[in-house]
Amino acid sequence: MSSLQQAKDTKTRTFTVILHWQEDIYVAECPNVGTASQGETIEEAIKTVFRRVLAC
């Protein structure tokens, strides 16, 4: 089952994601669960932090 399907099958949750530019990369932080990720694009950073949030 894909992570997107798992998200659809669970209750709705709301998380805050803080995005910022750090030197040459986008950083996405989710203080609600204490995780962060990075990406070359905003979309990549958000996608990666979303996966980490689902894994928590």
JSON list of N, CA and C in Angstrom, two decimals:
[
{"chain": "A", "resi": 1, "resn": "MET", "atom": "N", "xyz": [0.86, -1.18, 0.00]},
{"chain": "A", "resi": 1, "resn": "MET", "atom": "CA", "xyz": [0.00, 0.00, 0.00]},
{"chain": "A", "resi": 1, "resn": "MET", "atom": "C", "xyz": [0.90, 1.24, 0.00]},
{"chain": "A", "resi": 2, "resn": "SER", "atom": "N", "xyz": [0.61, 2.19, -0.85]},
{"chain": "A", "resi": 2, "resn": "SER", "atom": "CA", "xyz": [1.42, 3.40, -0.94]},
{"chain": "A", "resi": 2, "resn": "SER", "atom": "C", "xyz": [1.20, 4.30, 0.28]},
{"chain": "A", "resi": 3, "resn": "SER", "atom": "N", "xyz": [2.16, 5.18, 0.55]},
{"chain": "A", "resi": 3, "resn": "SER", "atom": "CA", "xyz": [2.03, 6.09, 1.69]},
{"chain": "A", "resi": 3, "resn": "SER", "atom": "C", "xyz": [0.86, 7.05, 1.48]},
{"chain": "A", "resi": 4, "resn": "LEU", "atom": "N", "xyz": [0.57, 7.40, 0.23]},
{"chain": "A", "resi": 4, "resn": "LEU", "atom": "CA", "xyz": [-0.58, 8.26, -0.04]},
{"chain": "A", "resi": 4, "resn": "LEU", "atom": "C", "xyz": [-1.88, 7.54, 0.30]},
{"chain": "A", "resi": 5, "resn": "GLN", "atom": "N", "xyz": [-1.98, 6.26, -0.05]},
{"chain": "A", "resi": 5, "resn": "GLN", "atom": "CA", "xyz": [-3.17, 5.48, 0.28]},
{"chain": "A", "resi": 5, "resn": "GLN", "atom": "C", "xyz": [-3.31, 5.33, 1.79]},
{"chain": "A", "resi": 6, "resn": "GLN", "atom": "N", "xyz": [-2.21, 5.11, 2.48]},
{"chain": "A", "resi": 6, "resn": "GLN", "atom": "CA", "xyz": [-2.24, 5.01, 3.94]},
{"chain": "A", "resi": 6, "resn": "GLN", "atom": "C", "xyz": [-2.75, 6.31, 4.55]},
{"chain": "A", "resi": 7, "resn": "ALA", "atom": "N", "xyz": [-2.32, 7.44, 4.00]},
{"chain": "A", "resi": 7, "resn": "ALA", "atom": "CA", "xyz": [-2.76, 8.73, 4.51]},
{"chain": "A", "resi": 7, "resn": "ALA", "atom": "C", "xyz": [-4.27, 8.91, 4.30]},
{"chain": "A", "resi": 8, "resn": "LYS", "atom": "N", "xyz": [-4.78, 8.42, 3.19]},
{"chain": "A", "resi": 8, "resn": "LYS", "atom": "CA", "xyz": [-6.21, 8.54, 2.92]},
{"chain": "A", "resi": 8, "resn": "LYS", "atom": "C", "xyz": [-7.03, 7.65, 3.85]},
{"chain": "A", "resi": 9, "resn": "ASP", "atom": "N", "xyz": [-6.45, 6.54, 4.29]},
{"chain": "A", "resi": 9, "resn": "ASP", "atom": "CA", "xyz": [-7.16, 5.60, 5.14]},
{"chain": "A", "resi": 9, "resn": "ASP", "atom": "C", "xyz": [-7.11, 5.95, 6.62]},
{"chain": "A", "resi": 10, "resn": "THR", "atom": "N", "xyz": [-6.39, 6.97, 6.99]},
{"chain": "A", "resi": 10, "resn": "THR", "atom": "CA", "xyz": [-6.26, 7.35, 8.39]},
{"chain": "A", "resi": 10, "resn": "THR", "atom": "C", "xyz": [-7.05, 8.60, 8.68]},
{"chain": "A", "resi": 11, "resn": "LYS", "atom": "N", "xyz": [-7.14, 8.93, 9.96]},
{"chain": "A", "resi": 11, "resn": "LYS", "atom": "CA", "xyz": [-7.83, 10.15, 10.36]},
{"chain": "A", "resi": 11, "resn": "LYS", "atom": "C", "xyz": [-7.05, 11.36, 9.88]},
{"chain": "A", "resi": 12, "resn": "THR", "atom": "N", "xyz": [-7.75, 12.46, 9.72]},
{"chain": "A", "resi": 12, "resn": "THR", "atom": "CA", "xyz": [-7.13, 13.69, 9.28]},
{"chain": "A", "resi": 12, "resn": "THR", "atom": "C", "xyz": [-6.30, 14.29, 10.42]},
{"chain": "A", "resi": 13, "resn": "ARG", "atom": "N", "xyz": [-5.08, 14.66, 10.10]},
{"chain": "A", "resi": 13, "resn": "ARG", "atom": "CA", "xyz": [-4.19, 15.32, 11.05]},
{"chain": "A", "resi": 13, "resn": "ARG", "atom": "C", "xyz": [-3.62, 16.56, 10.39]},
{"chain": "A", "resi": 14, "resn": "THR", "atom": "N", "xyz": [-3.34, 17.57, 11.18]},
{"chain": "A", "resi": 14, "resn": "THR", "atom": "CA", "xyz": [-2.77, 18.81, 10.67]},
{"chain": "A", "resi": 14, "resn": "THR", "atom": "C", "xyz": [-1.39, 19.01, 11.29]},
{"chain": "A", "resi": 15, "resn": "PHE", "atom": "N", "xyz": [-0.41, 19.31, 10.45]},
{"chain": "A", "resi": 15, "resn": "PHE", "atom": "CA", "xyz": [0.95, 19.54, 10.90]},
{"chain": "A", "resi": 15, "resn": "PHE", "atom": "C", "xyz": [1.46, 20.85, 10.31]},
{"chain": "A", "resi": 16, "resn": "THR", "atom": "N", "xyz": [2.32, 21.50, 11.02]},
{"chain": "A", "resi": 16, "resn": "THR", "atom": "CA", "xyz": [2.96, 22.72, 10.54]},
{"chain": "A", "resi": 16, "resn": "THR", "atom": "C", "xyz": [4.30, 22.34, 9.92]},
{"chain": "A", "resi": 17, "resn": "VAL", "atom": "N", "xyz": [4.56, 22.87, 8.73]},
{"chain": "A", "resi": 17, "resn": "VAL", "atom": "CA", "xyz": [5.84, 22.67, 8.07]},
{"chain": "A", "resi": 17, "resn": "VAL", "atom": "C", "xyz": [6.44, 24.04, 7.81]},
{"chain": "A", "resi": 18, "resn": "ILE", "atom": "N", "xyz": [7.67, 24.22, 8.27]},
{"chain": "A", "resi": 18, "resn": "ILE", "atom": "CA", "xyz": [8.37, 25.49, 8.09]},
{"chain": "A", "resi": 18, "resn": "ILE", "atom": "C", "xyz": [9.42, 25.28, 7.00]},
{"chain": "A", "resi": 19, "resn": "LEU", "atom": "N", "xyz": [9.34, 26.09, 5.96]},
{"chain": "A", "resi": 19, "resn": "LEU", "atom": "CA", "xyz": [10.29, 26.00, 4.84]},
{"chain": "A", "resi": 19, "resn": "LEU", "atom": "C", "xyz": [11.24, 27.18, 4.88]},
{"chain": "A", "resi": 20, "resn": "HIS", "atom": "N", "xyz": [12.50, 26.90, 4.63]},
{"chain": "A", "resi": 20, "resn": "HIS", "atom": "CA", "xyz": [13.46, 28.00, 4.50]},
{"chain": "A", "resi": 20, "resn": "HIS", "atom": "C", "xyz": [14.60, 27.59, 3.58]},
{"chain": "A", "resi": 21, "resn": "TRP", "atom": "N", "xyz": [15.26, 28.59, 3.05]},
{"chain": "A", "resi": 21, "resn": "TRP", "atom": "CA", "xyz": [16.38, 28.40, 2.14]},
{"chain": "A", "resi": 21, "resn": "TRP", "atom": "C", "xyz": [17.65, 28.45, 2.97]},
{"chain": "A", "resi": 22, "resn": "GLN", "atom": "N", "xyz": [18.48, 27.42, 2.85]},
{"chain": "A", "resi": 22, "resn": "GLN", "atom": "CA", "xyz": [19.72, 27.35, 3.61]},
{"chain": "A", "resi": 22, "resn": "GLN", "atom": "C", "xyz": [20.87, 27.14, 2.63]},
{"chain": "A", "resi": 23, "resn": "GLU", "atom": "N", "xyz": [21.63, 28.15, 2.38]},
{"chain": "A", "resi": 23, "resn": "GLU", "atom": "CA", "xyz": [22.73, 28.16, 1.43]},
{"chain": "A", "resi": 23, "resn": "GLU", "atom": "C", "xyz": [22.27, 27.79, 0.03]},
{"chain": "A", "resi": 24, "resn": "ASP", "atom": "N", "xyz": [22.22, 26.52, -0.33]},
{"chain": "A", "resi": 24, "resn": "ASP", "atom": "CA", "xyz": [21.84, 26.14, -1.69]},
{"chain": "A", "resi": 24, "resn": "ASP", "atom": "C", "xyz": [20.78, 25.05, -1.72]},
{"chain": "A", "resi": 25, "resn": "ILE", "atom": "N", "xyz": [20.01, 24.95, -0.64]},
{"chain": "A", "resi": 25, "resn": "ILE", "atom": "CA", "xyz": [19.01, 23.87, -0.56]},
{"chain": "A", "resi": 25, "resn": "ILE", "atom": "C", "xyz": [17.81, 24.32, 0.26]},
{"chain": "A", "resi": 26, "resn": "TYR", "atom": "N", "xyz": [16.64, 23.78, -0.05]},
{"chain": "A", "resi": 26, "resn": "TYR", "atom": "CA", "xyz": [15.43, 24.07, 0.74]},
{"chain": "A", "resi": 26, "resn": "TYR", "atom": "C", "xyz": [15.35, 23.09, 1.91]},
{"chain": "A", "resi": 27, "resn": "VAL", "atom": "N", "xyz": [15.01, 23.62, 3.06]},
{"chain": "A", "resi": 27, "resn": "VAL", "atom": "CA", "xyz": [14.86, 22.80, 4.26]},
{"chain": "A", "resi": 27, "resn": "VAL", "atom": "C", "xyz": [13.41, 22.89, 4.71]},
{"chain": "A", "resi": 28, "resn": "ALA", "atom": "N", "xyz": [12.81, 21.73, 5.00]},
{"chain": "A", "resi": 28, "resn": "ALA", "atom": "CA", "xyz": [11.43, 21.65, 5.50]},
{"chain": "A", "resi": 28, "resn": "ALA", "atom": "C", "xyz": [11.49, 21.04, 6.89]},
{"chain": "A", "resi": 29, "resn": "GLU", "atom": "N", "xyz": [10.98, 21.77, 7.88]},
{"chain": "A", "resi": 29, "resn": "GLU", "atom": "CA", "xyz": [10.97, 21.28, 9.25]},
{"chain": "A", "resi": 29, "resn": "GLU", "atom": "C", "xyz": [9.54, 21.11, 9.72]},
{"chain": "A", "resi": 30, "resn": "CYS", "atom": "N", "xyz": [9.29, 20.04, 10.45]},
{"chain": "A", "resi": 30, "resn": "CYS", "atom": "CA", "xyz": [7.98, 19.79, 11.05]},
{"chain": "A", "resi": 30, "resn": "CYS", "atom": "C", "xyz": [8.17, 19.72, 12.56]},
{"chain": "A", "resi": 31, "resn": "PRO", "atom": "N", "xyz": [7.98, 20.84, 13.26]},
{"chain": "A", "resi": 31, "resn": "PRO", "atom": "CA", "xyz": [8.20, 20.85, 14.70]},
{"chain": "A", "resi": 31, "resn": "PRO", "atom": "C", "xyz": [7.21, 20.00, 15.48]},
{"chain": "A", "resi": 32, "resn": "ASN", "atom": "N", "xyz": [6.06, 19.70, 14.90]},
{"chain": "A", "resi": 32, "resn": "ASN", "atom": "CA", "xyz": [5.05, 18.87, 15.57]},
{"chain": "A", "resi": 32, "resn": "ASN", "atom": "C", "xyz": [5.58, 17.49, 15.93]},
{"chain": "A", "resi": 33, "resn": "VAL", "atom": "N", "xyz": [6.42, 16.93, 15.06]},
{"chain": "A", "resi": 33, "resn": "VAL", "atom": "CA", "xyz": [6.97, 15.59, 15.30]},
{"chain": "A", "resi": 33, "resn": "VAL", "atom": "C", "xyz": [8.50, 15.61, 15.40]},
{"chain": "A", "resi": 34, "resn": "GLY", "atom": "N", "xyz": [9.10, 16.78, 15.29]},
{"chain": "A", "resi": 34, "resn": "GLY", "atom": "CA", "xyz": [10.54, 16.90, 15.45]},
{"chain": "A", "resi": 34, "resn": "GLY", "atom": "C", "xyz": [11.35, 16.30, 14.34]},
{"chain": "A", "resi": 35, "resn": "THR", "atom": "N", "xyz": [10.91, 16.50, 13.10]},
{"chain": "A", "resi": 35, "resn": "THR", "atom": "CA", "xyz": [11.66, 15.97, 11.96]},
{"chain": "A", "resi": 35, "resn": "THR", "atom": "C", "xyz": [11.91, 17.07, 10.94]},
{"chain": "A", "resi": 36, "resn": "ALA", "atom": "N", "xyz": [12.87, 16.84, 10.08]},
{"chain": "A", "resi": 36, "resn": "ALA", "atom": "CA", "xyz": [13.20, 17.79, 9.03]},
{"chain": "A", "resi": 36, "resn": "ALA", "atom": "C", "xyz": [13.73, 17.03, 7.83]},
{"chain": "A", "resi": 37, "resn": "SER", "atom": "N", "xyz": [13.69, 17.69, 6.68]},
{"chain": "A", "resi": 37, "resn": "SER", "atom": "CA", "xyz": [14.25, 17.11, 5.47]},
{"chain": "A", "resi": 37, "resn": "SER", "atom": "C", "xyz": [14.72, 18.24, 4.57]},
{"chain": "A", "resi": 38, "resn": "GLN", "atom": "N", "xyz": [15.27, 17.87, 3.44]},
{"chain": "A", "resi": 38, "resn": "GLN", "atom": "CA", "xyz": [15.75, 18.89, 2.52]},
{"chain": "A", "resi": 38, "resn": "GLN", "atom": "C", "xyz": [15.52, 18.45, 1.09]},
{"chain": "A", "resi": 39, "resn": "GLY", "atom": "N", "xyz": [15.61, 19.41, 0.18]},
{"chain": "A", "resi": 39, "resn": "GLY", "atom": "CA", "xyz": [15.45, 19.09, -1.22]},
{"chain": "A", "resi": 39, "resn": "GLY", "atom": "C", "xyz": [15.97, 20.22, -2.09]},
{"chain": "A", "resi": 40, "resn": "GLU", "atom": "N", "xyz": [16.24, 19.90, -3.33]},
{"chain": "A", "resi": 40, "resn": "GLU", "atom": "CA", "xyz": [16.71, 20.91, -4.27]},
{"chain": "A", "resi": 40, "resn": "GLU", "atom": "C", "xyz": [15.58, 21.85, -4.69]},
{"chain": "A", "resi": 41, "resn": "THR", "atom": "N", "xyz": [14.32, 21.38, -4.54]},
{"chain": "A", "resi": 41, "resn": "THR", "atom": "CA", "xyz": [13.15, 22.22, -4.83]},
{"chain": "A", "resi": 41, "resn": "THR", "atom": "C", "xyz": [12.24, 22.22, -3.60]},
{"chain": "A", "resi": 42, "resn": "ILE", "atom": "N", "xyz": [11.34, 23.18, -3.55]},
{"chain": "A", "resi": 42, "resn": "ILE", "atom": "CA", "xyz": [10.37, 23.24, -2.45]},
{"chain": "A", "resi": 42, "resn": "ILE", "atom": "C", "xyz": [9.53, 21.97, -2.44]},
{"chain": "A", "resi": 43, "resn": "GLU", "atom": "N", "xyz": [9.09, 21.54, -3.61]},
{"chain": "A", "resi": 43, "resn": "GLU", "atom": "CA", "xyz": [8.26, 20.35, -3.71]},
{"chain": "A", "resi": 43, "resn": "GLU", "atom": "C", "xyz": [8.97, 19.11, -3.18]},
{"chain": "A", "resi": 44, "resn": "GLU", "atom": "N", "xyz": [10.24, 18.97, -3.50]},
{"chain": "A", "resi": 44, "resn": "GLU", "atom": "CA", "xyz": [11.01, 17.82, -3.05]},
{"chain": "A", "resi": 44, "resn": "GLU", "atom": "C", "xyz": [11.18, 17.84, -1.52]},
{"chain": "A", "resi": 45, "resn": "ALA", "atom": "N", "xyz": [11.43, 19.00, -0.96]},
{"chain": "A", "resi": 45, "resn": "ALA", "atom": "CA", "xyz": [11.59, 19.13, 0.49]},
{"chain": "A", "resi": 45, "resn": "ALA", "atom": "C", "xyz": [10.28, 18.78, 1.21]},
{"chain": "A", "resi": 46, "resn": "ILE", "atom": "N", "xyz": [9.15, 19.26, 0.68]},
{"chain": "A", "resi": 46, "resn": "ILE", "atom": "CA", "xyz": [7.85, 18.97, 1.29]},
{"chain": "A", "resi": 46, "resn": "ILE", "atom": "C", "xyz": [7.52, 17.49, 1.17]},
{"chain": "A", "resi": 47, "resn": "LYS", "atom": "N", "xyz": [7.76, 16.91, 0.01]},
{"chain": "A", "resi": 47, "resn": "LYS", "atom": "CA", "xyz": [7.46, 15.50, -0.21]},
{"chain": "A", "resi": 47, "resn": "LYS", "atom": "C", "xyz": [8.26, 14.62, 0.75]},
{"chain": "A", "resi": 48, "resn": "THR", "atom": "N", "xyz": [9.52, 14.95, 0.94]},
{"chain": "A", "resi": 48, "resn": "THR", "atom": "CA", "xyz": [10.36, 14.16, 1.83]},
{"chain": "A", "resi": 48, "resn": "THR", "atom": "C", "xyz": [9.95, 14.30, 3.29]},
{"chain": "A", "resi": 49, "resn": "VAL", "atom": "N", "xyz": [9.63, 15.52, 3.72]},
{"chain": "A", "resi": 49, "resn": "VAL", "atom": "CA", "xyz": [9.20, 15.69, 5.12]},
{"chain": "A", "resi": 49, "resn": "VAL", "atom": "C", "xyz": [7.85, 15.03, 5.34]},
{"chain": "A", "resi": 50, "resn": "PHE", "atom": "N", "xyz": [6.99, 15.02, 4.34]},
{"chain": "A", "resi": 50, "resn": "PHE", "atom": "CA", "xyz": [5.69, 14.34, 4.44]},
{"chain": "A", "resi": 50, "resn": "PHE", "atom": "C", "xyz": [5.89, 12.84, 4.69]},
{"chain": "A", "resi": 51, "resn": "ARG", "atom": "N", "xyz": [6.81, 12.24, 3.95]},
{"chain": "A", "resi": 51, "resn": "ARG", "atom": "CA", "xyz": [7.12, 10.82, 4.15]},
{"chain": "A", "resi": 51, "resn": "ARG", "atom": "C", "xyz": [7.63, 10.55, 5.56]},
{"chain": "A", "resi": 52, "resn": "ARG", "atom": "N", "xyz": [8.47, 11.44, 6.06]},
{"chain": "A", "resi": 52, "resn": "ARG", "atom": "CA", "xyz": [9.01, 11.26, 7.41]},
{"chain": "A", "resi": 52, "resn": "ARG", "atom": "C", "xyz": [7.92, 11.41, 8.47]},
{"chain": "A", "resi": 53, "resn": "VAL", "atom": "N", "xyz": [7.00, 12.34, 8.25]},
{"chain": "A", "resi": 53, "resn": "VAL", "atom": "CA", "xyz": [5.89, 12.53, 9.20]},
{"chain": "A", "resi": 53, "resn": "VAL", "atom": "C", "xyz": [5.03, 11.27, 9.23]},
{"chain": "A", "resi": 54, "resn": "LEU", "atom": "N", "xyz": [4.75, 10.69, 8.08]},
{"chain": "A", "resi": 54, "resn": "LEU", "atom": "CA", "xyz": [3.94, 9.48, 8.03]},
{"chain": "A", "resi": 54, "resn": "LEU", "atom": "C", "xyz": [4.62, 8.31, 8.71]},
{"chain": "A", "resi": 55, "resn": "ALA", "atom": "N", "xyz": [5.94, 8.30, 8.70]},
{"chain": "A", "resi": 55, "resn": "ALA", "atom": "CA", "xyz": [6.69, 7.21, 9.33]},
{"chain": "A", "resi": 55, "resn": "ALA", "atom": "C", "xyz": [6.70, 7.30, 10.85]},
{"chain": "A", "resi": 56, "resn": "CYS", "atom": "N", "xyz": [6.37, 8.47, 11.38]},
{"chain": "A", "resi": 56, "resn": "CYS", "atom": "CA", "xyz": [6.37, 8.65, 12.85]},
{"chain": "A", "resi": 56, "resn": "CYS", "atom": "C", "xyz": [5.19, 7.98, 13.52]}
]
